[in-house]
Amino acid sequence: QDFKTAEQYYNQAIQLARANKGRLGEAKGMANLAGVYISTLRVDDGLVMAQQALTFFEQGNYLTSAFSCLTHMVRGYRRKGDYAAAVKAANQKLDLARKDGSGPSIAGADVELGAVLLDQENLPAAQKQYAESLSLYESLNNKLLATYNKVNLGNILWRLGHYDQAEPLLEETWKTVSDAKDKYQQLVPTVRLYQAQLRLSQRRFP
């Protein structure tokens, strides 16, 4: 991506919005610029900008834009290795999603929180979030995202020693991804890796 050009455009948008006293446009520009900064490793600048935009969006009840800011913040804190702050931002996003009542938003926030907990090696808590997200995606009939969640759950379950749950889940997921490799191209090697790690942990070799 051409981040330099994007940065120029977003800065121009912010300046135009300020000149016209367009607070919403200014906040949206800041949120977008925060994403660019975090992607280009100017993490601290990005986090400050995302927080400023988030404050405006929450005050105005612009939930979709607030979700975007919190996604940037979770990603930024994870890049810094500040997992406590990342968990706080992810929980804040989950609370907003529940307030909104949108199933996809809640499921997505569960996944983000689960990913941070997985970074922390807090496997039981991560399992809970991924399981909740999986249940929501299945109720929404979103097979694609449900499959991604099953892969993450399978990985967590074998690492917790729950082989009797992990093995059939990964086998089921392997059948799904191998039958539609074009659709699940990224997952094919990941599922095989987790299956191999599970067998290695049990000292089961071909």
CSV table of C-alpha atoms in Angstrom, one decimal:
chain,number,residue,atom,x,y,z
A,1,GLN,CA,0.0,0.0,0.0
A,2,ASP,CA,1.1,3.6,-0.7
A,3,PHE,CA,1.0,4.8,2.9
A,4,LYS,CA,2.8,8.0,2.1
A,5,THR,CA,0.1,9.1,-0.3
A,6,ALA,CA,-2.6,8.0,2.1
A,7,GLU,CA,-1.0,10.0,4.9
A,8,GLN,CA,-1.0,13.1,2.7
A,9,TYR,CA,-4.6,12.7,1.7
A,10,TYR,CA,-5.8,12.1,5.3
A,11,ASN,CA,-3.8,15.1,6.5
A,12,GLN,CA,-5.4,17.3,3.8
A,13,ALA,CA,-8.9,16.0,4.8
A,14,ILE,CA,-8.2,16.8,8.4
A,15,GLN,CA,-7.1,20.3,7.6
A,16,LEU,CA,-10.1,20.9,5.3
A,17,ALA,CA,-12.5,19.6,8.0
A,18,ARG,CA,-10.9,21.9,10.6
A,19,ALA,CA,-11.2,24.9,8.3
A,20,ASN,CA,-14.9,24.2,7.8
A,21,LYS,CA,-15.5,23.3,11.5
A,22,GLY,CA,-16.5,19.8,10.4
A,23,ARG,CA,-15.8,17.8,13.6
A,24,LEU,CA,-17.1,14.5,12.2
A,25,GLY,CA,-14.9,14.8,9.1
A,26,GLU,CA,-11.9,15.7,11.2
A,27,ALA,CA,-12.4,12.7,13.5
A,28,LYS,CA,-12.8,10.3,10.6
A,29,GLY,CA,-9.6,11.7,9.0
A,30,MET,CA,-7.8,11.2,12.3
A,31,ALA,CA,-9.0,7.7,12.7
A,32,ASN,CA,-7.8,6.8,9.2
A,33,LEU,CA,-4.5,8.5,9.7
A,34,ALA,CA,-4.1,6.6,13.0
A,35,GLY,CA,-4.4,3.3,11.0
A,36,VAL,CA,-1.7,4.5,8.6
A,37,TYR,CA,0.6,5.5,11.5
A,38,ILE,CA,0.2,2.1,13.2
A,39,SER,CA,0.7,0.2,10.0
A,40,THR,CA,4.0,2.1,9.4
A,41,LEU,CA,5.2,1.6,13.0
A,42,ARG,CA,4.5,5.1,14.2
A,43,VAL,CA,2.5,3.4,16.8
A,44,ASP,CA,2.6,6.0,19.6
A,45,ASP,CA,1.4,8.8,17.2
A,46,GLY,CA,-1.3,6.5,15.9
A,47,LEU,CA,-2.5,5.6,19.4
A,48,VAL,CA,-2.8,9.2,20.4
A,49,MET,CA,-4.7,10.1,17.2
A,50,ALA,CA,-7.0,7.1,17.6
A,51,GLN,CA,-7.8,8.0,21.2
A,52,GLN,CA,-8.7,11.5,20.2
A,53,ALA,CA,-11.0,10.4,17.4
A,54,LEU,CA,-12.5,7.7,19.7
A,55,THR,CA,-13.5,10.3,22.3
A,56,PHE,CA,-15.5,12.2,19.7
A,57,PHE,CA,-17.1,9.1,18.2
A,58,GLU,CA,-18.2,7.9,21.6
A,59,GLN,CA,-19.7,11.3,22.6
A,60,GLY,CA,-21.6,11.4,19.4
A,61,ASN,CA,-22.6,7.7,19.5
A,62,TYR,CA,-20.9,7.0,16.2
A,63,LEU,CA,-20.5,3.3,17.0
A,64,THR,CA,-19.1,2.0,13.7
A,65,SER,CA,-16.4,4.7,13.7
A,66,ALA,CA,-15.6,3.9,17.3
A,67,PHE,CA,-15.2,0.2,16.4
A,68,SER,CA,-12.7,1.2,13.8
A,69,CYS,CA,-10.7,3.3,16.3
A,70,LEU,CA,-10.6,0.6,18.8
A,71,THR,CA,-9.4,-1.9,16.2
A,72,HIS,CA,-6.5,0.4,15.5
A,73,MET,CA,-5.8,0.7,19.2
A,74,VAL,CA,-5.8,-3.0,19.8
A,75,ARG,CA,-3.4,-3.6,16.9
A,76,GLY,CA,-1.2,-0.7,18.1
A,77,TYR,CA,-0.9,-2.0,21.6
A,78,ARG,CA,-0.2,-5.5,20.4
A,79,ARG,CA,2.6,-4.2,18.3
A,80,LYS,CA,4.0,-2.4,21.3
A,81,GLY,CA,3.6,-5.6,23.4
A,82,ASP,CA,1.4,-3.7,25.8
A,83,TYR,CA,-1.1,-6.5,26.2
A,84,ALA,CA,-2.8,-5.1,29.3
A,85,ALA,CA,-3.8,-2.0,27.2
A,86,ALA,CA,-4.7,-4.2,24.3
A,87,VAL,CA,-7.1,-6.2,26.4
A,88,LYS,CA,-8.6,-3.0,27.8
A,89,ALA,CA,-9.2,-1.7,24.3
A,90,ALA,CA,-10.6,-5.0,23.1
A,91,ASN,CA,-13.0,-5.2,26.1
A,92,GLN,CA,-14.1,-1.7,25.4
A,93,LYS,CA,-14.9,-2.7,21.8
A,94,LEU,CA,-16.8,-5.7,23.0
A,95,ASP,CA,-18.8,-3.6,25.4
A,96,LEU,CA,-19.7,-1.2,22.5
A,97,ALA,CA,-20.6,-4.1,20.3
A,98,ARG,CA,-23.0,-5.5,22.9
A,99,LYS,CA,-24.5,-2.1,23.3
A,100,ASP,CA,-25.1,-2.0,19.6
A,101,GLY,CA,-26.5,-5.5,19.6
A,102,SER,CA,-25.0,-6.5,16.3
A,103,GLY,CA,-24.1,-10.2,16.1
A,104,PRO,CA,-21.3,-9.7,13.6
A,105,SER,CA,-19.8,-6.9,15.7
A,106,ILE,CA,-19.9,-8.9,18.9
A,107,ALA,CA,-18.4,-11.9,17.2
A,108,GLY,CA,-15.6,-9.8,15.7
A,109,ALA,CA,-14.9,-8.2,19.0
A,110,ASP,CA,-14.7,-11.6,20.7
A,111,VAL,CA,-12.1,-12.7,18.1
A,112,GLU,CA,-10.0,-9.6,18.7
A,113,LEU,CA,-10.1,-10.1,22.4
A,114,GLY,CA,-9.3,-13.8,22.0
A,115,ALA,CA,-6.3,-13.0,19.8
A,116,VAL,CA,-4.8,-10.7,22.5
A,117,LEU,CA,-5.4,-13.3,25.2
A,118,LEU,CA,-3.7,-15.8,22.9
A,119,ASP,CA,-0.7,-13.5,22.6
A,120,GLN,CA,-0.6,-13.5,26.5
A,121,GLU,CA,-0.7,-17.3,26.5
A,122,ASN,CA,-3.9,-17.0,28.5
A,123,LEU,CA,-5.3,-20.1,26.8
A,124,PRO,CA,-8.5,-20.8,28.9
A,125,ALA,CA,-9.7,-17.2,28.5
A,126,ALA,CA,-8.8,-17.2,24.8
A,127,GLN,CA,-10.8,-20.4,24.4
A,128,LYS,CA,-13.8,-18.8,25.9
A,129,GLN,CA,-13.7,-15.9,23.5
A,130,TYR,CA,-13.2,-18.0,20.4
A,131,ALA,CA,-16.0,-20.4,21.5
A,132,GLU,CA,-18.4,-17.5,22.0
A,133,SER,CA,-17.5,-16.0,18.6
A,134,LEU,CA,-17.8,-19.4,16.9
A,135,SER,CA,-21.3,-19.9,18.3
A,136,LEU,CA,-22.3,-16.4,17.0
A,137,TYR,CA,-20.8,-17.0,13.5
A,138,GLU,CA,-22.6,-20.4,13.3
A,139,SER,CA,-25.9,-18.8,14.3
A,140,LEU,CA,-25.3,-16.2,11.6
A,141,ASN,CA,-24.5,-19.0,9.1
A,142,ASN,CA,-21.1,-17.4,8.4
A,143,LYS,CA,-19.3,-20.6,7.4
A,144,LEU,CA,-16.1,-18.8,6.4
A,145,LEU,CA,-15.5,-17.0,9.7
A,146,ALA,CA,-16.7,-20.0,11.7
A,147,THR,CA,-14.1,-22.1,10.0
A,148,TYR,CA,-11.3,-19.6,10.9
A,149,ASN,CA,-12.6,-19.8,14.5
A,150,LYS,CA,-12.5,-23.6,14.6
A,151,VAL,CA,-8.9,-23.5,13.5
A,152,ASN,CA,-8.0,-21.2,16.4
A,153,LEU,CA,-10.0,-23.3,18.8
A,154,GLY,CA,-8.4,-26.5,17.7
A,155,ASN,CA,-5.0,-24.9,18.2
A,156,ILE,CA,-5.9,-23.8,21.7
A,157,LEU,CA,-7.6,-27.0,22.7
A,158,TRP,CA,-4.6,-29.2,21.9
A,159,ARG,CA,-2.3,-26.8,23.7
A,160,LEU,CA,-4.5,-27.1,26.7
A,161,GLY,CA,-4.2,-30.9,26.5
A,162,HIS,CA,-7.8,-31.4,25.4
A,163,TYR,CA,-6.8,-33.8,22.6
A,164,ASP,CA,-10.2,-35.6,22.5
A,165,GLN,CA,-11.8,-32.2,21.5
A,166,ALA,CA,-9.0,-30.8,19.4
A,167,GLU,CA,-8.4,-33.8,17.1
A,168,PRO,CA,-12.0,-34.2,15.7
A,169,LEU,CA,-12.3,-30.4,15.4
A,170,LEU,CA,-9.2,-30.1,13.4
A,171,GLU,CA,-10.2,-33.2,11.3
A,172,GLU,CA,-13.5,-31.6,10.6
A,173,THR,CA,-11.8,-28.3,9.7
A,174,TRP,CA,-9.3,-30.0,7.4
A,175,LYS,CA,-12.1,-31.6,5.5
A,176,THR,CA,-13.7,-28.2,5.0
A,177,VAL,CA,-10.6,-26.4,3.9
A,178,SER,CA,-9.3,-29.3,1.7
A,179,ASP,CA,-12.6,-29.5,-0.1
A,180,ALA,CA,-12.5,-25.8,-1.0
A,181,LYS,CA,-8.8,-24.9,-1.1
A,182,ASP,CA,-9.3,-21.8,-3.2
A,183,LYS,CA,-11.6,-20.4,-0.6
A,184,TYR,CA,-9.5,-21.4,2.4
A,185,GLN,CA,-6.0,-21.2,0.8
A,186,GLN,CA,-4.5,-19.5,3.9
A,187,LEU,CA,-5.8,-22.1,6.2
A,188,VAL,CA,-4.6,-25.2,4.5
A,189,PRO,CA,-1.0,-25.2,5.8
A,190,THR,CA,-2.2,-23.8,9.2
A,191,VAL,CA,-4.5,-26.7,9.8
A,192,ARG,CA,-1.9,-29.2,8.8
A,193,LEU,CA,0.6,-27.5,11.1
A,194,TYR,CA,-1.7,-27.7,14.1
A,195,GLN,CA,-2.5,-31.4,13.4
A,196,ALA,CA,1.2,-32.2,13.2
A,197,GLN,CA,1.8,-30.3,16.5
A,198,LEU,CA,-1.0,-32.2,18.2
A,199,ARG,CA,0.4,-35.5,17.1
A,200,LEU,CA,3.9,-34.5,18.1
A,201,SER,CA,2.7,-33.5,21.5
A,202,GLN,CA,1.2,-36.9,22.0
A,203,ARG,CA,4.4,-38.6,20.6
A,204,ARG,CA,2.3,-40.0,17.7
A,205,PHE,CA,4.3,-40.2,14.5
A,206,PRO,CA,3.2,-41.6,11.1
